[in-house]
Short mmCIF file of C-alpha atoms in Angstrom, two decimals:
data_model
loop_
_atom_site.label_atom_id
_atom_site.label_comp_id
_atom_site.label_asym_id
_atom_site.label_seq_id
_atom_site.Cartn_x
_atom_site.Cartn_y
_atom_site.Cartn_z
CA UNK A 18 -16.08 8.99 14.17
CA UNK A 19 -16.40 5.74 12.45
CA UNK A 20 -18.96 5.93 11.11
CA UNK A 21 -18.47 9.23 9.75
CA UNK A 22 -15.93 7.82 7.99
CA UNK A 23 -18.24 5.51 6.14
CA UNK A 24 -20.78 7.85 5.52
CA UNK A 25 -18.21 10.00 3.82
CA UNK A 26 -17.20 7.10 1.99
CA UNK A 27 -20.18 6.91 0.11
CA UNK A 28 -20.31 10.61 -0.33
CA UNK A 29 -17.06 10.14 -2.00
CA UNK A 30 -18.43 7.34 -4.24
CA UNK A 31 -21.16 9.44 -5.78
CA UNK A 32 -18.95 12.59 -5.52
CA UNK A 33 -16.56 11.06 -7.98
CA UNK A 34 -18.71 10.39 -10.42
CA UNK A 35 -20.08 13.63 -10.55
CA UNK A 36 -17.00 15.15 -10.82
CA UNK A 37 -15.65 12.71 -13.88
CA UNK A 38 -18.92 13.83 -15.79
CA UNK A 39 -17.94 17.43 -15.00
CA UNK A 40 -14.49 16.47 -16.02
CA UNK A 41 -14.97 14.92 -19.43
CA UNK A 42 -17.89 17.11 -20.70
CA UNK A 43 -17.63 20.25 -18.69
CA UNK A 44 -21.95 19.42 -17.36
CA UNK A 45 -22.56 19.58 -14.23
CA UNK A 46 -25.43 16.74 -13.60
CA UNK A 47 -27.51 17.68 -11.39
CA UNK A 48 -29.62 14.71 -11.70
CA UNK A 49 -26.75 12.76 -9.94
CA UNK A 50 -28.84 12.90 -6.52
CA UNK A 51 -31.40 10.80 -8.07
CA UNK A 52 -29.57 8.23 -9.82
CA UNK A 53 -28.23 7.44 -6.21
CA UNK A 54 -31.66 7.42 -5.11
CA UNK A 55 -32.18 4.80 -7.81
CA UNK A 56 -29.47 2.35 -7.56
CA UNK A 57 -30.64 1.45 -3.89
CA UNK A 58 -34.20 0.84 -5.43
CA UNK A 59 -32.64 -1.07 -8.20
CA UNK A 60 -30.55 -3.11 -5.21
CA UNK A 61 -34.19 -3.32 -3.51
CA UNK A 62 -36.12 -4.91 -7.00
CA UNK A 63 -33.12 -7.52 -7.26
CA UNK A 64 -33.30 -9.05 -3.74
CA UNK A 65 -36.76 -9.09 -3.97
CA UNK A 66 -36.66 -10.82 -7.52
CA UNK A 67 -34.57 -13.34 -7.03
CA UNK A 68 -33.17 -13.20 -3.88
CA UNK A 69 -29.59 -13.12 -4.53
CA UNK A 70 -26.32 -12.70 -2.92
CA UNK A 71 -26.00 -8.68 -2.39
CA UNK A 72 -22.44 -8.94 -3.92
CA UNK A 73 -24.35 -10.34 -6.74
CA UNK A 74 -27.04 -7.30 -6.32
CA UNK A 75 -23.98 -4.78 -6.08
CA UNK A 76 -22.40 -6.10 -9.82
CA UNK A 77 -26.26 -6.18 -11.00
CA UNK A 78 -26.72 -2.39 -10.04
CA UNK A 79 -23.30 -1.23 -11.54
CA UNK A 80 -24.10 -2.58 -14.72
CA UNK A 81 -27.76 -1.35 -15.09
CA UNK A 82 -26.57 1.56 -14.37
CA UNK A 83 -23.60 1.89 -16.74
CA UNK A 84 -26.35 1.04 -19.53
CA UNK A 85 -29.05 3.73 -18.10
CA UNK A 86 -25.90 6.76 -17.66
CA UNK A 87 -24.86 6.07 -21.01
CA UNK A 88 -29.03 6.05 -22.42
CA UNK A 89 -29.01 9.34 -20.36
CA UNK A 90 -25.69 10.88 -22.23
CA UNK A 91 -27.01 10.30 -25.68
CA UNK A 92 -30.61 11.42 -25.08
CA UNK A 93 -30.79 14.27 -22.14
CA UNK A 94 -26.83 15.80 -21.79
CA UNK A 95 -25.26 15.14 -25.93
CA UNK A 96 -28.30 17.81 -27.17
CA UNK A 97 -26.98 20.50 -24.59
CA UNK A 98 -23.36 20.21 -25.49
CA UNK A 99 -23.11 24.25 -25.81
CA UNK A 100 -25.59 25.20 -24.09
CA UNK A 101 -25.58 27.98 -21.25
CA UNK A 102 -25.02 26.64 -17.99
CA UNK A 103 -28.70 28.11 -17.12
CA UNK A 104 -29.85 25.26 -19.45
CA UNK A 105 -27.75 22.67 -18.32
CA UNK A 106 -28.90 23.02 -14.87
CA UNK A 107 -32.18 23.59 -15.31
CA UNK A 108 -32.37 20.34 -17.86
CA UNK A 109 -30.74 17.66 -15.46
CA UNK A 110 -32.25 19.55 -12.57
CA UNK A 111 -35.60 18.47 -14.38
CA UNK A 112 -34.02 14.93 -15.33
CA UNK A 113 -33.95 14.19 -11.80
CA UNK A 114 -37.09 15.13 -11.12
CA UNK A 115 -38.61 13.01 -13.90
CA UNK A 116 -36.03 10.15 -12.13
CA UNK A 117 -37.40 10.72 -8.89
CA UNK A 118 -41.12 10.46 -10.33
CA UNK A 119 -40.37 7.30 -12.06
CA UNK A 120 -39.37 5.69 -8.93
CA UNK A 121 -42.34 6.55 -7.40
CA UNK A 122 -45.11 5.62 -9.72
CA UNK A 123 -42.44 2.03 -9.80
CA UNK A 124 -41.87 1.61 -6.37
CA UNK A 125 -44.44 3.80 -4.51
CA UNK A 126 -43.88 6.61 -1.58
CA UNK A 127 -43.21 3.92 0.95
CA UNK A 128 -38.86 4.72 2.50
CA UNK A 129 -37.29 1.68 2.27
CA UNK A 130 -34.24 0.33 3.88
CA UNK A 131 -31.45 -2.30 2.43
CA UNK A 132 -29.47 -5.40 2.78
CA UNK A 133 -25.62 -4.75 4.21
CA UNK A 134 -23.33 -6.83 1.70
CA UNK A 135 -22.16 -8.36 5.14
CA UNK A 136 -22.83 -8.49 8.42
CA UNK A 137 -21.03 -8.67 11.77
CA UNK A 138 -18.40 -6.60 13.63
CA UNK A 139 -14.63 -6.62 13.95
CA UNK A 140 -13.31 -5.33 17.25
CA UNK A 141 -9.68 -3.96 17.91
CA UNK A 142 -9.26 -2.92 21.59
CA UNK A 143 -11.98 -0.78 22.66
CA UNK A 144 -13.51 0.01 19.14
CA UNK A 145 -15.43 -1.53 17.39
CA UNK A 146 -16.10 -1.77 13.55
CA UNK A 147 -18.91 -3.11 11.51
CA UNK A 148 -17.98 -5.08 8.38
CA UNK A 149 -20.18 -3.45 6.22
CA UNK A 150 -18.22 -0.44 6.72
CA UNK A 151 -14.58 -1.76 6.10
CA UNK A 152 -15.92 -3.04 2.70
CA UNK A 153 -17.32 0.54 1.97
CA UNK A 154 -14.01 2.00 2.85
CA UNK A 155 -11.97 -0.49 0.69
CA UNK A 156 -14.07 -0.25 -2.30
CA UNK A 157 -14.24 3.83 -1.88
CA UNK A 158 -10.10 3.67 -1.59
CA UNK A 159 -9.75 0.76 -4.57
CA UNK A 160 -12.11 3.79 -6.97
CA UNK A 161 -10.18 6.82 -5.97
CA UNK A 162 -6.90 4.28 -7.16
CA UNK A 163 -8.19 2.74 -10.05
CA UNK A 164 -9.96 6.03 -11.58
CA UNK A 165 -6.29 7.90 -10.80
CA UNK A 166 -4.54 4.94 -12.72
CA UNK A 167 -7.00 5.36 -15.29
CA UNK A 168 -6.32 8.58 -15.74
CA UNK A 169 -2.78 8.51 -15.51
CA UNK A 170 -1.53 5.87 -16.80
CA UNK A 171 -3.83 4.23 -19.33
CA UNK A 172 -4.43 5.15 -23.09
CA UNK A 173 -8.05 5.25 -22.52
CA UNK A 174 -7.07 7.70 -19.39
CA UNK A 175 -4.89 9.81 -21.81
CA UNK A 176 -7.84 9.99 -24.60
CA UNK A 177 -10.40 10.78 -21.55
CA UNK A 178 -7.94 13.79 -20.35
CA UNK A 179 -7.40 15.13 -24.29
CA UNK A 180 -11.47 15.23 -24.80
CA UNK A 181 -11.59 16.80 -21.39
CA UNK A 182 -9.12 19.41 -22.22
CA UNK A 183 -10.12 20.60 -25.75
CA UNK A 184 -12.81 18.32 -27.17
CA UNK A 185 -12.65 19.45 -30.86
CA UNK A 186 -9.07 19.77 -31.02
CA UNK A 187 -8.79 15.81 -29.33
CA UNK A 188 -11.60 14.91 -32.26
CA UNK A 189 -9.83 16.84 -34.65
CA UNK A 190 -6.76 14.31 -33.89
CA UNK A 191 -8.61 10.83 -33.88
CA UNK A 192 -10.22 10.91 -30.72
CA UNK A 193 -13.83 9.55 -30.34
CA UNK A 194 -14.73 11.99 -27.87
CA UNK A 195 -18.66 10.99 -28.22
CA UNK A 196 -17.81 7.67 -26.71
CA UNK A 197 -15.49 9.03 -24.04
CA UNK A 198 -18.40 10.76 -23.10
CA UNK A 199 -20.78 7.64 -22.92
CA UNK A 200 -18.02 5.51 -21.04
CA UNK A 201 -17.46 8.34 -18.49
CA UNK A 202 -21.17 8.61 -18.16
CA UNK A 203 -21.52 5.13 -17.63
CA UNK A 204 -19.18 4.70 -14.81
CA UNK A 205 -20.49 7.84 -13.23
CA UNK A 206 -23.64 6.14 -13.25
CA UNK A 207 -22.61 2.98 -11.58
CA UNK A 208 -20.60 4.43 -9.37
CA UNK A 209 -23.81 6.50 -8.25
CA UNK A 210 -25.49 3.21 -8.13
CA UNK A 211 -23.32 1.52 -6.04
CA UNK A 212 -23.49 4.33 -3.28
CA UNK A 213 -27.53 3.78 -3.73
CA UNK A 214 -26.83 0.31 -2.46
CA UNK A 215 -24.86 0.97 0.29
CA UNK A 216 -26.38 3.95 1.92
CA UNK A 217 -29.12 2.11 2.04
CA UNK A 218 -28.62 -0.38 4.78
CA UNK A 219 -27.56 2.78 6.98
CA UNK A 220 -30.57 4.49 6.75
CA UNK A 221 -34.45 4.71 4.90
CA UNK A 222 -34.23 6.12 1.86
CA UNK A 223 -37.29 8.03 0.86
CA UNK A 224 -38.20 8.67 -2.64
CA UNK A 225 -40.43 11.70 -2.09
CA UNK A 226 -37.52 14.18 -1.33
CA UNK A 227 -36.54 12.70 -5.23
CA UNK A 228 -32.86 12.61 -4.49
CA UNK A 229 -32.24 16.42 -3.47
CA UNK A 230 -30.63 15.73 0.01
CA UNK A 231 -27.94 13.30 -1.35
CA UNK A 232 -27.63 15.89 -4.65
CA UNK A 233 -26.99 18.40 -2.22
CA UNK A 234 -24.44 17.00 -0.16
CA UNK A 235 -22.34 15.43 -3.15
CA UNK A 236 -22.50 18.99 -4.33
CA UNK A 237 -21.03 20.17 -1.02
CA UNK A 238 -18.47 17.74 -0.87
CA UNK A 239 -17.20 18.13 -4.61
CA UNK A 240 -16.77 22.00 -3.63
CA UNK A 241 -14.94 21.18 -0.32
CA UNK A 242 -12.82 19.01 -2.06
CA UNK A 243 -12.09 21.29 -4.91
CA UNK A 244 -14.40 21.02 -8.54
CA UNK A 245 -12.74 19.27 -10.85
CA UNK A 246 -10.60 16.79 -8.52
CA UNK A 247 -11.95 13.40 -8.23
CA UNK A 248 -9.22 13.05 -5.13
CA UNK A 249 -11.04 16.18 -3.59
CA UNK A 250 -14.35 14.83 -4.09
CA UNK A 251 -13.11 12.00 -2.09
CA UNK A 252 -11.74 13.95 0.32
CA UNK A 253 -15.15 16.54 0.40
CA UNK A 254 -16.93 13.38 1.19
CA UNK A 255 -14.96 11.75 3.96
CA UNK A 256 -15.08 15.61 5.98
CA UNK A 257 -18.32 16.14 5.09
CA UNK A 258 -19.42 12.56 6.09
CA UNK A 259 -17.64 12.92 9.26
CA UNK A 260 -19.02 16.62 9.74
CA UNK A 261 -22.60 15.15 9.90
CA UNK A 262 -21.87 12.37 12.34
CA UNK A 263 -19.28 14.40 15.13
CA UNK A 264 -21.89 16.87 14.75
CA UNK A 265 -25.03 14.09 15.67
CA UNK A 266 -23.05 12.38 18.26
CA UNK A 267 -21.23 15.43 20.09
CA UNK A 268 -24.03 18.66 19.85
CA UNK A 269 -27.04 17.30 18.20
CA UNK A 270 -28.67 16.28 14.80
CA UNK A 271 -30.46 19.87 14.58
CA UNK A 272 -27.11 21.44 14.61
CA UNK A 273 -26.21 19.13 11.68
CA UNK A 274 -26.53 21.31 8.60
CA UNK A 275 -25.41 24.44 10.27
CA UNK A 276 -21.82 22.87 11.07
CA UNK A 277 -22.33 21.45 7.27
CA UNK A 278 -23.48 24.80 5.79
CA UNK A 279 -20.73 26.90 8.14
CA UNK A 280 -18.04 23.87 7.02
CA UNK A 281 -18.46 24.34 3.50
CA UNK A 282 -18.45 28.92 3.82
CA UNK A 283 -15.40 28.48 5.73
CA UNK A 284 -13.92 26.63 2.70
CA UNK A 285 -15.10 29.11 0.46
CA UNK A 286 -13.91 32.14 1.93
CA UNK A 287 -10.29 30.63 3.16
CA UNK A 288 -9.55 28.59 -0.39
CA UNK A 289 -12.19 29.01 -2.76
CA UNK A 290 -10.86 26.47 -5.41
CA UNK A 291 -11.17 23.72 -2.64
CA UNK A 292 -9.08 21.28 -0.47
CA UNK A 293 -7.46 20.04 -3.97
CA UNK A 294 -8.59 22.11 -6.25
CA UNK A 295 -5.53 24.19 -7.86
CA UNK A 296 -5.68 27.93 -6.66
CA UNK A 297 -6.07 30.31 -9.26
CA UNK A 298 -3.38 33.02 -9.51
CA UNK A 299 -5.65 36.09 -7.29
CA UNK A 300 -5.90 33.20 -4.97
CA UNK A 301 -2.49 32.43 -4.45
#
């Protein structure tokens, strides 16, 4: 159970980022899968470089990151600003295929496997916790705070929530929604990153699959949670992350996306706007 609880963790790391993009410009990137996929090969090219501390490899990755989501804003999502949704997906479903293609002819089709930012194991009474996964925890808890103080109780927050709302009516008053939109893109970004580097140490990561699986289950968990909540995406990660393990340790890993898939109908057909999400008025 544990270690469901990390898992979801980083589920909830990438989930929130998709679900600030959706926020602020109303896109739904479905090219999020592979930019996780990508910040644990980025977190892979810096030990190997230079061999640094992975804390160091963790700041590294954020920041590359924040540079390549906002490159990605301005040339692949600002042209499709009122666009159908069939074009939207279709477009960043294709970004993340060109991604996925770029880490292979970089890195090659070999799954690779990364550093923990720490090692060891903390044991209170009979259980027994790895490190690594109390610092995922904290730094999943410290985003979920920081993003809702952002949010709520920031100016930048308030400006974010305005272009999110009505986008020509908060430009139409001042607001630079164009670089709300590159800022929101760039933390979505490194927060994808940063679950690249994390997941990694807990299991290969293979570039051929191009970053559908993880695109899938963010996806999952930002509808359990409720679209449009970055709380619920938090939440949608930490059950689905859970889900997956109980499921692997109790009936068996071939069981695992039918308890997933049968989680996530259940959710649809008992509270279709999600764990968070607010209930529309034939809902309630």
């Amino acid at each position: 159970m544990v270690n469901g609880l990390f898992l979801g963790a980083i589920y909830a790391l990438a989930a929130i980022g998709f679900v600030l993009i959706h926020n602020v410009s109303g896109s739904v990137n479905f090219s999020h899968g592979a930019l996780v996929l990508l910040g644990t090969y980025l977190g892979v090219m810096y030990v190997d470089i230079a061999s640094v501390s992975m804390w160091l490899v963790l700041v590294l990755v954020a920041l590359t990151m924040v540079g390549i989501g906002m490159l990605l804003e301005l040339v692949a999502f600002r042209p499709l600003e009122g666009k159908p949704f069939v074009a939207v997906f279709i477009s960043t479903l294709a970004l993340g295929l060109i991604i996925a293609q770029v880490i292979l002819l970089v890195w090659g089709p070999r799954p690779r496997a990364g550093t923990a930012l720490v090692r060891g194991q903390l044991t209170v009474g009979s259980v027994t916790v790895p490190n690594q996964g109390l610092i995922i925890l904290g730094l999943t808890l410290a985003v979920v705070a920081a993003q809702w103080v952002m949010f709520h109780r920031t100016r930048i927050g308030i400006r974010l929530r305005a272009t999110a709302d009505d986008s020509v009516t908060a430009s139409m008053m001042g607001i630079r929604t164009g670089r709300n939109r590159l800022l929101v893109f760039g933390i979505a970004a490194a927060l994808a990153g940063v679950a690249g580097v994390l997941i990694a140490p807990l299991s290969f990561v293979d570039p051929s699959r191009g970053g559908i699986d993880i695109m899938i289950k963010i996806y999952i968990a930002v509808v359990i949670g409720g679209f449009g909540s970055e709380v619920g995406a938090a939440a949608g990660g930490i059950v689905l992350g859970l889900a997956e393990v109980l499921t692997a340790g109790y009936l068996s890993a071939t069981y695992r996306d039918v308890i997933i898939y049968s989680l996530l109908i259940a959710v649809l057909v008992l509270r279709p706007s999600g764990l968070f999400g607010q209930p529309t008025l034939r809902e309630a």
